Amino acid sequence: MGVNLLPCDGKLCSFDCIYCECGFNKDFRTKTKLPGRELVMAAMEDKLNLLREKGTKLNVITFAGNGEPTMHPEFEKIIDDTIALRNHAYPQTRISVLSNGMHLSKKSVFNALQKVENPILKLDSPFDETVRLMDRPNAPGYSVATQVEHYKQFQGNFILQTLFLKGTFEGNVIDNTTEKEVSAWLALIRELRPREVMIYTIDRETPSGELKKAPLPVLQKIAERVGELGIKTNVAG
Ligand code: SF4
């Protein structure tokens, strides 16, 4: 079950990834407010009750949606409510949050992500310049080093997610599958030791037409190298 904490009429994210399935931030400015905690919980409770009545199995509740879920000002409280509802209605169901990791300096975001079973945190490149071209964080002070320090606080209990691609965007060549990229990325993986690494590529249409999928054999080779570190991988090509 997917949960979108962001407005339905647009996108809200502190990254503006060139491959984002939701489109570029500038093209999808939202005009509505974020849904409040009570509204989110009422909708979730209704949905869980409906699923239970139908006898539907529910493996995972995933926070993703139209942007970055941790930007919701009541994120931690919503996670607390979700855990309480889940414990009551579907105690076996896991909770996942897909996050760009940009807001981990906020204590409440860090706390919330510590409480869920699957914090899935993005790191598309070990190099600031590649992240700036690929993910386009809106904070001028963004750095991979700071991001890595935040990820270290999970002490390996998180899933790291990386999207690999090749292409050009606004005249810049972008390729995070090169040996320089992959070997430096592996060095960070060795340091962070996440419990799992999700390796994937473009799946649906992207806002920029000049991007190409990283071929499956390339993703598999990268996964093999992660596997050699004794870390589980999940590849989607
Ligand atoms: S972090 Fe996710 S939602 Fe935000 S721009 Fe990137 S792909 Fe889109």
PDB file of C-alpha atoms and ligand atoms in Angstrom:
ATOM      1  CA  MET A   1       0.000   0.000   0.000  1.00  0.00           C
ATOM      2  CA  GLY A   2       1.454   3.340  -1.056  1.00  0.00           C
ATOM      3  CA  VAL A   3       1.073   6.502   1.011  1.00  0.00           C
ATOM      4  CA  ASN A   4       1.482   9.955  -0.508  1.00  0.00           C
ATOM      5  CA  LEU A   5       1.944  12.670   2.132  1.00  0.00           C
ATOM      6  CA  LEU A   6       2.340  15.320  -0.532  1.00  0.00           C
ATOM      7  CA  PRO A   7      -0.290  17.258  -2.478  1.00  0.00           C
ATOM      8  CA  CYS A   8      -1.993  15.365  -5.304  1.00  0.00           C
ATOM      9  CA  ASP A   9      -1.899  18.325  -7.714  1.00  0.00           C
ATOM     10  CA  GLY A  10       1.871  18.553  -8.015  1.00  0.00           C
ATOM     11  CA  LYS A  11       5.234  17.615  -6.604  1.00  0.00           C
ATOM     12  CA  LEU A  12       7.217  18.710  -3.572  1.00  0.00           C
ATOM     13  CA  CYS A  13      10.821  17.625  -3.269  1.00  0.00           C
ATOM     14  CA  SER A  14      14.147  18.990  -2.065  1.00  0.00           C
ATOM     15  CA  PHE A  15      15.804  17.171  -4.978  1.00  0.00           C
ATOM     16  CA  ASP A  16      14.878  17.718  -8.612  1.00  0.00           C
ATOM     17  CA  CYS A  17      16.248  14.541 -10.163  1.00  0.00           C
ATOM     18  CA  ILE A  18      16.602  14.589 -13.930  1.00  0.00           C
ATOM     19  CA  TYR A  19      15.072  11.103 -14.017  1.00  0.00           C
ATOM     20  CA  CYS A  20      12.146  11.788 -11.656  1.00  0.00           C
ATOM     21  CA  GLU A  21       8.956  10.036 -12.708  1.00  0.00           C
ATOM     22  CA  CYS A  22       6.982  12.911 -11.174  1.00  0.00           C
ATOM     23  CA  GLY A  23       8.607  15.407 -13.589  1.00  0.00           C
ATOM     24  CA  PHE A  24      10.655  18.537 -12.926  1.00  0.00           C
ATOM     25  CA  ASN A  25       9.741  20.582  -9.845  1.00  0.00           C
ATOM     26  CA  LYS A  26       9.164  23.740 -11.907  1.00  0.00           C
ATOM     27  CA  ASP A  27       6.515  22.028 -14.047  1.00  0.00           C
ATOM     28  CA  PHE A  28       4.527  20.623 -11.136  1.00  0.00           C
ATOM     29  CA  ARG A  29       4.276  23.357  -8.532  1.00  0.00           C
ATOM     30  CA  THR A  30       1.535  22.512  -6.097  1.00  0.00           C
ATOM     31  CA  LYS A  31      -1.301  24.873  -5.266  1.00  0.00           C
ATOM     32  CA  THR A  32      -2.808  22.862  -2.422  1.00  0.00           C
ATOM     33  CA  LYS A  33      -1.752  22.328   1.178  1.00  0.00           C
ATOM     34  CA  LEU A  34      -0.171  19.170   2.491  1.00  0.00           C
ATOM     35  CA  PRO A  35      -2.733  16.766   3.949  1.00  0.00           C
ATOM     36  CA  GLY A  36      -2.900  17.107   7.746  1.00  0.00           C
ATOM     37  CA  ARG A  37      -2.065  14.285  10.140  1.00  0.00           C
ATOM     38  CA  GLU A  38      -5.730  13.618  11.004  1.00  0.00           C
ATOM     39  CA  LEU A  39      -6.727  13.358   7.349  1.00  0.00           C
ATOM     40  CA  VAL A  40      -3.853  11.004   6.568  1.00  0.00           C
ATOM     41  CA  MET A  41      -4.709   8.774   9.509  1.00  0.00           C
ATOM     42  CA  ALA A  42      -8.432   8.689   8.747  1.00  0.00           C
ATOM     43  CA  ALA A  43      -7.682   7.695   5.131  1.00  0.00           C
ATOM     44  CA  MET A  44      -5.182   5.069   6.241  1.00  0.00           C
ATOM     45  CA  GLU A  45      -7.516   3.611   8.834  1.00  0.00           C
ATOM     46  CA  ASP A  46     -10.338   3.359   6.276  1.00  0.00           C
ATOM     47  CA  LYS A  47      -8.064   1.685   3.764  1.00  0.00           C
ATOM     48  CA  LEU A  48      -6.655  -0.804   6.281  1.00  0.00           C
ATOM     49  CA  ASN A  49     -10.163  -1.692   7.490  1.00  0.00           C
ATOM     50  CA  LEU A  50     -11.296  -2.235   3.904  1.00  0.00           C
ATOM     51  CA  LEU A  51      -8.324  -4.454   3.153  1.00  0.00           C
ATOM     52  CA  ARG A  52      -8.931  -6.450   6.309  1.00  0.00           C
ATOM     53  CA  GLU A  53     -12.609  -6.926   5.479  1.00  0.00           C
ATOM     54  CA  LYS A  54     -11.614  -8.301   2.080  1.00  0.00           C
ATOM     55  CA  GLY A  55      -9.002 -10.533   3.686  1.00  0.00           C
ATOM     56  CA  THR A  56      -6.226  -8.937   1.601  1.00  0.00           C
ATOM     57  CA  LYS A  57      -2.643  -9.711   2.570  1.00  0.00           C
ATOM     58  CA  LEU A  58      -0.513  -6.621   3.071  1.00  0.00           C
ATOM     59  CA  ASN A  59       3.259  -7.001   2.932  1.00  0.00           C
ATOM     60  CA  VAL A  60       4.327  -3.427   3.153  1.00  0.00           C
ATOM     61  CA  ILE A  61       3.099   0.133   3.669  1.00  0.00           C
ATOM     62  CA  THR A  62       5.340   2.398   1.591  1.00  0.00           C
ATOM     63  CA  PHE A  63       5.721   6.144   2.034  1.00  0.00           C
ATOM     64  CA  ALA A  64       6.767   7.584  -1.327  1.00  0.00           C
ATOM     65  CA  GLY A  65       4.391   9.608  -3.509  1.00  0.00           C
ATOM     66  CA  ASN A  66       4.789  12.948  -5.248  1.00  0.00           C
ATOM     67  CA  GLY A  67       8.111  13.976  -3.783  1.00  0.00           C
ATOM     68  CA  GLU A  68       9.985  13.702  -0.508  1.00  0.00           C
ATOM     69  CA  PRO A  69       7.786  12.348   2.329  1.00  0.00           C
ATOM     70  CA  THR A  70      10.073  13.568   5.119  1.00  0.00           C
ATOM     71  CA  MET A  71       9.295  17.175   4.112  1.00  0.00           C
ATOM     72  CA  HIS A  72       5.881  16.801   5.735  1.00  0.00           C
ATOM     73  CA  PRO A  73       6.072  18.844   8.980  1.00  0.00           C
ATOM     74  CA  GLU A  74       4.193  16.129  10.914  1.00  0.00           C
ATOM     75  CA  PHE A  75       6.212  13.270   9.465  1.00  0.00           C
ATOM     76  CA  GLU A  76       7.332  11.732  12.759  1.00  0.00           C
ATOM     77  CA  LYS A  77       3.842  11.894  14.258  1.00  0.00           C
ATOM     78  CA  ILE A  78       2.383  10.336  11.107  1.00  0.00           C
ATOM     79  CA  ILE A  79       4.915   7.522  11.361  1.00  0.00           C
ATOM     80  CA  ASP A  80       3.969   7.012  15.032  1.00  0.00           C
ATOM     81  CA  ASP A  81       0.277   6.867  14.069  1.00  0.00           C
ATOM     82  CA  THR A  82       1.016   4.480  11.208  1.00  0.00           C
ATOM     83  CA  ILE A  83       2.946   2.146  13.505  1.00  0.00           C
ATOM     84  CA  ALA A  84       0.033   2.148  15.980  1.00  0.00           C
ATOM     85  CA  LEU A  85      -2.513   1.421  13.221  1.00  0.00           C
ATOM     86  CA  ARG A  86      -0.295  -1.239  11.682  1.00  0.00           C
ATOM     87  CA  ASN A  87       0.296  -2.927  15.052  1.00  0.00           C
ATOM     88  CA  HIS A  88      -3.449  -3.140  15.519  1.00  0.00           C
ATOM     89  CA  ALA A  89      -4.639  -4.069  12.008  1.00  0.00           C
ATOM     90  CA  TYR A  90      -1.674  -5.724  10.293  1.00  0.00           C
ATOM     91  CA  PRO A  91       1.043  -6.560  12.831  1.00  0.00           C
ATOM     92  CA  GLN A  92       3.128  -8.494  10.271  1.00  0.00           C
ATOM     93  CA  THR A  93       3.235  -5.646   7.748  1.00  0.00           C
ATOM     94  CA  ARG A  94       6.484  -3.712   7.345  1.00  0.00           C
ATOM     95  CA  ILE A  95       6.721   0.030   6.878  1.00  0.00           C
ATOM     96  CA  SER A  96       9.042   1.434   4.197  1.00  0.00           C
ATOM     97  CA  VAL A  97       9.989   5.044   3.554  1.00  0.00           C
ATOM     98  CA  LEU A  98      11.670   6.103   0.315  1.00  0.00           C
ATOM     99  CA  SER A  99      13.724   9.183   1.081  1.00  0.00           C
ATOM    100  CA  ASN A 100      16.413  11.305  -0.527  1.00  0.00           C
ATOM    101  CA  GLY A 101      17.963  11.592   2.951  1.00  0.00           C
ATOM    102  CA  MET A 102      18.277  15.377   2.720  1.00  0.00           C
ATOM    103  CA  HIS A 103      16.350  16.092   5.920  1.00  0.00           C
ATOM    104  CA  LEU A 104      18.140  13.765   8.306  1.00  0.00           C
ATOM    105  CA  SER A 105      19.718  16.683  10.120  1.00  0.00           C
ATOM    106  CA  LYS A 106      16.219  17.270  11.538  1.00  0.00           C
ATOM    107  CA  LYS A 107      15.986  15.164  14.704  1.00  0.00           C
ATOM    108  CA  SER A 108      12.325  14.257  14.150  1.00  0.00           C
ATOM    109  CA  VAL A 109      13.042  12.944  10.639  1.00  0.00           C
ATOM    110  CA  PHE A 110      15.975  10.884  11.870  1.00  0.00           C
ATOM    111  CA  ASN A 111      13.872   9.518  14.758  1.00  0.00           C
ATOM    112  CA  ALA A 112      10.997   8.615  12.446  1.00  0.00           C
ATOM    113  CA  LEU A 113      13.266   6.801  10.004  1.00  0.00           C
ATOM    114  CA  GLN A 114      14.783   4.855  12.888  1.00  0.00           C
ATOM    115  CA  LYS A 115      11.320   3.581  13.827  1.00  0.00           C
ATOM    116  CA  VAL A 116      10.333   2.061  10.476  1.00  0.00           C
ATOM    117  CA  GLU A 117      11.500  -1.371   9.316  1.00  0.00           C
ATOM    118  CA  ASN A 118      12.767  -0.174   5.934  1.00  0.00           C
ATOM    119  CA  PRO A 119      14.347   3.265   5.679  1.00  0.00           C
ATOM    120  CA  ILE A 120      15.354   3.353   1.989  1.00  0.00           C
ATOM    121  CA  LEU A 121      17.874   6.134   1.479  1.00  0.00           C
ATOM    122  CA  LYS A 122      19.158   7.486  -1.813  1.00  0.00           C
ATOM    123  CA  LEU A 123      22.795   7.934  -2.811  1.00  0.00           C
ATOM    124  CA  ASP A 124      23.224   8.213  -6.574  1.00  0.00           C
ATOM    125  CA  SER A 125      26.916   9.084  -6.641  1.00  0.00           C
ATOM    126  CA  PRO A 126      29.932   9.447  -4.359  1.00  0.00           C
ATOM    127  CA  PHE A 127      30.738  12.790  -6.039  1.00  0.00           C
ATOM    128  CA  ASP A 128      29.074  16.111  -5.240  1.00  0.00           C
ATOM    129  CA  GLU A 129      29.322  17.246  -8.861  1.00  0.00           C
ATOM    130  CA  THR A 130      27.462  14.171 -10.152  1.00  0.00           C
ATOM    131  CA  VAL A 131      24.737  14.514  -7.503  1.00  0.00           C
ATOM    132  CA  ARG A 132      24.379  18.180  -8.456  1.00  0.00           C
ATOM    133  CA  LEU A 133      23.881  17.211 -12.115  1.00  0.00           C
ATOM    134  CA  MET A 134      21.708  14.165 -11.519  1.00  0.00           C
ATOM    135  CA  ASP A 135      19.661  14.883  -8.387  1.00  0.00           C
ATOM    136  CA  ARG A 136      19.923  18.681  -8.278  1.00  0.00           C
ATOM    137  CA  PRO A 137      19.450  19.164  -4.493  1.00  0.00           C
ATOM    138  CA  ASN A 138      17.900  22.539  -3.670  1.00  0.00           C
ATOM    139  CA  ALA A 139      20.329  23.205  -0.782  1.00  0.00           C
ATOM    140  CA  PRO A 140      23.458  25.030  -1.965  1.00  0.00           C
ATOM    141  CA  GLY A 141      25.374  23.479   0.950  1.00  0.00           C
ATOM    142  CA  TYR A 142      24.545  19.883  -0.030  1.00  0.00           C
ATOM    143  CA  SER A 143      27.469  17.498   0.170  1.00  0.00           C
ATOM    144  CA  VAL A 144      27.823  13.747  -0.153  1.00  0.00           C
ATOM    145  CA  ALA A 145      30.154  13.797   2.875  1.00  0.00           C
ATOM    146  CA  THR A 146      27.383  15.227   5.100  1.00  0.00           C
ATOM    147  CA  GLN A 147      24.878  12.774   3.676  1.00  0.00           C
ATOM    148  CA  VAL A 148      27.248   9.898   4.416  1.00  0.00           C
ATOM    149  CA  GLU A 149      27.699  11.114   8.011  1.00  0.00           C
ATOM    150  CA  HIS A 150      23.919  11.070   8.455  1.00  0.00           C
ATOM    151  CA  TYR A 151      23.662   7.590   6.947  1.00  0.00           C
ATOM    152  CA  LYS A 152      26.394   6.340   9.293  1.00  0.00           C
ATOM    153  CA  GLN A 153      24.113   7.065  12.234  1.00  0.00           C
ATOM    154  CA  PHE A 154      21.894   4.182  11.078  1.00  0.00           C
ATOM    155  CA  GLN A 155      24.770   1.834  11.915  1.00  0.00           C
ATOM    156  CA  GLY A 156      24.017  -0.250   8.856  1.00  0.00           C
ATOM    157  CA  ASN A 157      20.328  -0.711   9.600  1.00  0.00           C
ATOM    158  CA  PHE A 158      19.042   0.844   6.381  1.00  0.00           C
ATOM    159  CA  ILE A 159      18.671   0.124   2.681  1.00  0.00           C
ATOM    160  CA  LEU A 160      20.745   2.211   0.315  1.00  0.00           C
ATOM    161  CA  GLN A 161      19.228   2.925  -3.076  1.00  0.00           C
ATOM    162  CA  THR A 162      21.124   4.020  -6.185  1.00  0.00           C
ATOM    163  CA  LEU A 163      19.818   4.721  -9.663  1.00  0.00           C
ATOM    164  CA  PHE A 164      22.348   4.218 -12.444  1.00  0.00           C
ATOM    165  CA  LEU A 165      21.991   5.916 -15.806  1.00  0.00           C
ATOM    166  CA  LYS A 166      23.871   7.433 -18.720  1.00  0.00           C
ATOM    167  CA  GLY A 167      22.977  10.424 -20.821  1.00  0.00           C
ATOM    168  CA  THR A 168      23.197  14.144 -21.282  1.00  0.00           C
ATOM    169  CA  PHE A 169      21.273  16.910 -19.630  1.00  0.00           C
ATOM    170  CA  GLU A 170      21.581  20.624 -20.447  1.00  0.00           C
ATOM    171  CA  GLY A 171      24.818  19.917 -22.306  1.00  0.00           C
ATOM    172  CA  ASN A 172      26.446  17.926 -19.482  1.00  0.00           C
ATOM    173  CA  VAL A 173      27.358  14.282 -19.920  1.00  0.00           C
ATOM    174  CA  ILE A 174      26.196  12.202 -16.951  1.00  0.00           C
ATOM    175  CA  ASP A 175      27.253   8.611 -16.380  1.00  0.00           C
ATOM    176  CA  ASN A 176      27.399   7.143 -12.881  1.00  0.00           C
ATOM    177  CA  THR A 177      28.328   3.693 -14.211  1.00  0.00           C
ATOM    178  CA  THR A 178      31.993   4.584 -14.974  1.00  0.00           C
ATOM    179  CA  GLU A 179      34.768   2.793 -13.081  1.00  0.00           C
ATOM    180  CA  LYS A 180      35.654   6.043 -11.298  1.00  0.00           C
ATOM    181  CA  GLU A 181      32.066   6.417 -10.071  1.00  0.00           C
ATOM    182  CA  VAL A 182      31.472   2.783  -9.167  1.00  0.00           C
ATOM    183  CA  SER A 183      34.756   2.230  -7.319  1.00  0.00           C
ATOM    184  CA  ALA A 184      34.304   5.394  -5.203  1.00  0.00           C
ATOM    185  CA  TRP A 185      30.651   4.445  -4.561  1.00  0.00           C
ATOM    186  CA  LEU A 186      31.756   0.954  -3.460  1.00  0.00           C
ATOM    187  CA  ALA A 187      34.224   2.548  -1.037  1.00  0.00           C
ATOM    188  CA  LEU A 188      31.295   4.394   0.565  1.00  0.00           C
ATOM    189  CA  ILE A 189      29.225   1.198   0.672  1.00  0.00           C
ATOM    190  CA  ARG A 190      32.133  -0.507   2.439  1.00  0.00           C
ATOM    191  CA  GLU A 191      32.154   2.309   4.978  1.00  0.00           C
ATOM    192  CA  LEU A 192      28.383   2.467   5.505  1.00  0.00           C
ATOM    193  CA  ARG A 193      27.635  -1.261   5.335  1.00  0.00           C
ATOM    194  CA  PRO A 194      23.873  -0.899   4.686  1.00  0.00           C
ATOM    195  CA  ARG A 195      21.941  -4.109   5.249  1.00  0.00           C
ATOM    196  CA  GLU A 196      20.886  -4.062   1.594  1.00  0.00           C
ATOM    197  CA  VAL A 197      21.661  -2.115  -1.585  1.00  0.00           C
ATOM    198  CA  MET A 198      18.965  -1.517  -4.179  1.00  0.00           C
ATOM    199  CA  ILE A 199      20.447  -1.058  -7.642  1.00  0.00           C
ATOM    200  CA  TYR A 200      18.108   0.110 -10.331  1.00  0.00           C
ATOM    201  CA  THR A 201      17.765   2.231 -13.436  1.00  0.00           C
ATOM    202  CA  ILE A 202      15.202   4.300 -15.278  1.00  0.00           C
ATOM    203  CA  ASP A 203      11.953   2.417 -15.561  1.00  0.00           C
ATOM    204  CA  ARG A 204       9.332   4.822 -16.842  1.00  0.00           C
ATOM    205  CA  GLU A 205       9.390   7.969 -18.926  1.00  0.00           C
ATOM    206  CA  THR A 206      11.694  10.687 -17.568  1.00  0.00           C
ATOM    207  CA  PRO A 207      11.244  14.454 -17.929  1.00  0.00           C
ATOM    208  CA  SER A 208      14.461  14.613 -19.960  1.00  0.00           C
ATOM    209  CA  GLY A 209      14.488  12.548 -23.159  1.00  0.00           C
ATOM    210  CA  GLU A 210      18.280  12.332 -23.312  1.00  0.00           C
ATOM    211  CA  LEU A 211      18.739   9.722 -20.612  1.00  0.00           C
ATOM    212  CA  LYS A 212      19.399   6.043 -21.131  1.00  0.00           C
ATOM    213  CA  LYS A 213      18.901   3.040 -18.896  1.00  0.00           C
ATOM    214  CA  ALA A 214      22.033   1.434 -17.511  1.00  0.00           C
ATOM    215  CA  PRO A 215      22.039  -2.024 -19.147  1.00  0.00           C
ATOM    216  CA  LEU A 216      21.078  -4.942 -16.915  1.00  0.00           C
ATOM    217  CA  PRO A 217      24.514  -6.674 -17.207  1.00  0.00           C
ATOM    218  CA  VAL A 218      26.133  -3.458 -15.951  1.00  0.00           C
ATOM    219  CA  LEU A 219      23.764  -3.367 -12.953  1.00  0.00           C
ATOM    220  CA  GLN A 220      24.412  -7.055 -12.292  1.00  0.00           C
ATOM    221  CA  LYS A 221      28.182  -6.533 -12.382  1.00  0.00           C
ATOM    222  CA  ILE A 222      27.864  -3.684  -9.874  1.00  0.00           C
ATOM    223  CA  ALA A 223      25.665  -5.889  -7.669  1.00  0.00           C
ATOM    224  CA  GLU A 224      28.274  -8.652  -7.841  1.00  0.00           C
ATOM    225  CA  ARG A 225      30.887  -6.250  -6.494  1.00  0.00           C
ATOM    226  CA  VAL A 226      28.556  -5.237  -3.642  1.00  0.00           C
ATOM    227  CA  GLY A 227      27.922  -8.922  -2.980  1.00  0.00           C
ATOM    228  CA  GLU A 228      31.679  -9.454  -2.633  1.00  0.00           C
ATOM    229  CA  LEU A 229      31.509  -7.099   0.362  1.00  0.00           C
ATOM    230  CA  GLY A 230      29.020  -9.493   1.949  1.00  0.00           C
ATOM    231  CA  ILE A 231      26.082  -7.120   1.426  1.00  0.00           C
ATOM    232  CA  LYS A 232      22.715  -8.208   0.036  1.00  0.00           C
ATOM    233  CA  THR A 233      21.570  -6.584  -3.198  1.00  0.00           C
ATOM    234  CA  ASN A 234      18.330  -6.125  -5.060  1.00  0.00           C
ATOM    235  CA  VAL A 235      18.634  -5.354  -8.799  1.00  0.00           C
ATOM    236  CA  ALA A 236      15.875  -3.949 -10.979  1.00  0.00           C
ATOM    237  CA  GLY A 237      16.874  -3.428 -14.608  1.00  0.00           C
TER     238      GLY A 237
HETATM  239  S1  SF4 B   1      14.183  12.411  -4.780  1.00  0.00           S
HETATM  240 FE1  SF4 B   1      12.601  11.141  -5.685  1.00  0.00          FE
HETATM  241  S2  SF4 B   1      10.768  12.440  -5.790  1.00  0.00           S
HETATM  242 FE2  SF4 B   1      12.527  13.777  -5.421  1.00  0.00          FE
HETATM  243  S3  SF4 B   1      13.099  14.469  -7.455  1.00  0.00           S
HETATM  244 FE3  SF4 B   1      14.336  12.660  -6.974  1.00  0.00          FE
HETATM  245  S4  SF4 B   1      13.215  10.931  -7.816  1.00  0.00           S
HETATM  246 FE4  SF4 B   1      11.800  12.660  -7.720  1.00  0.00          FE
END
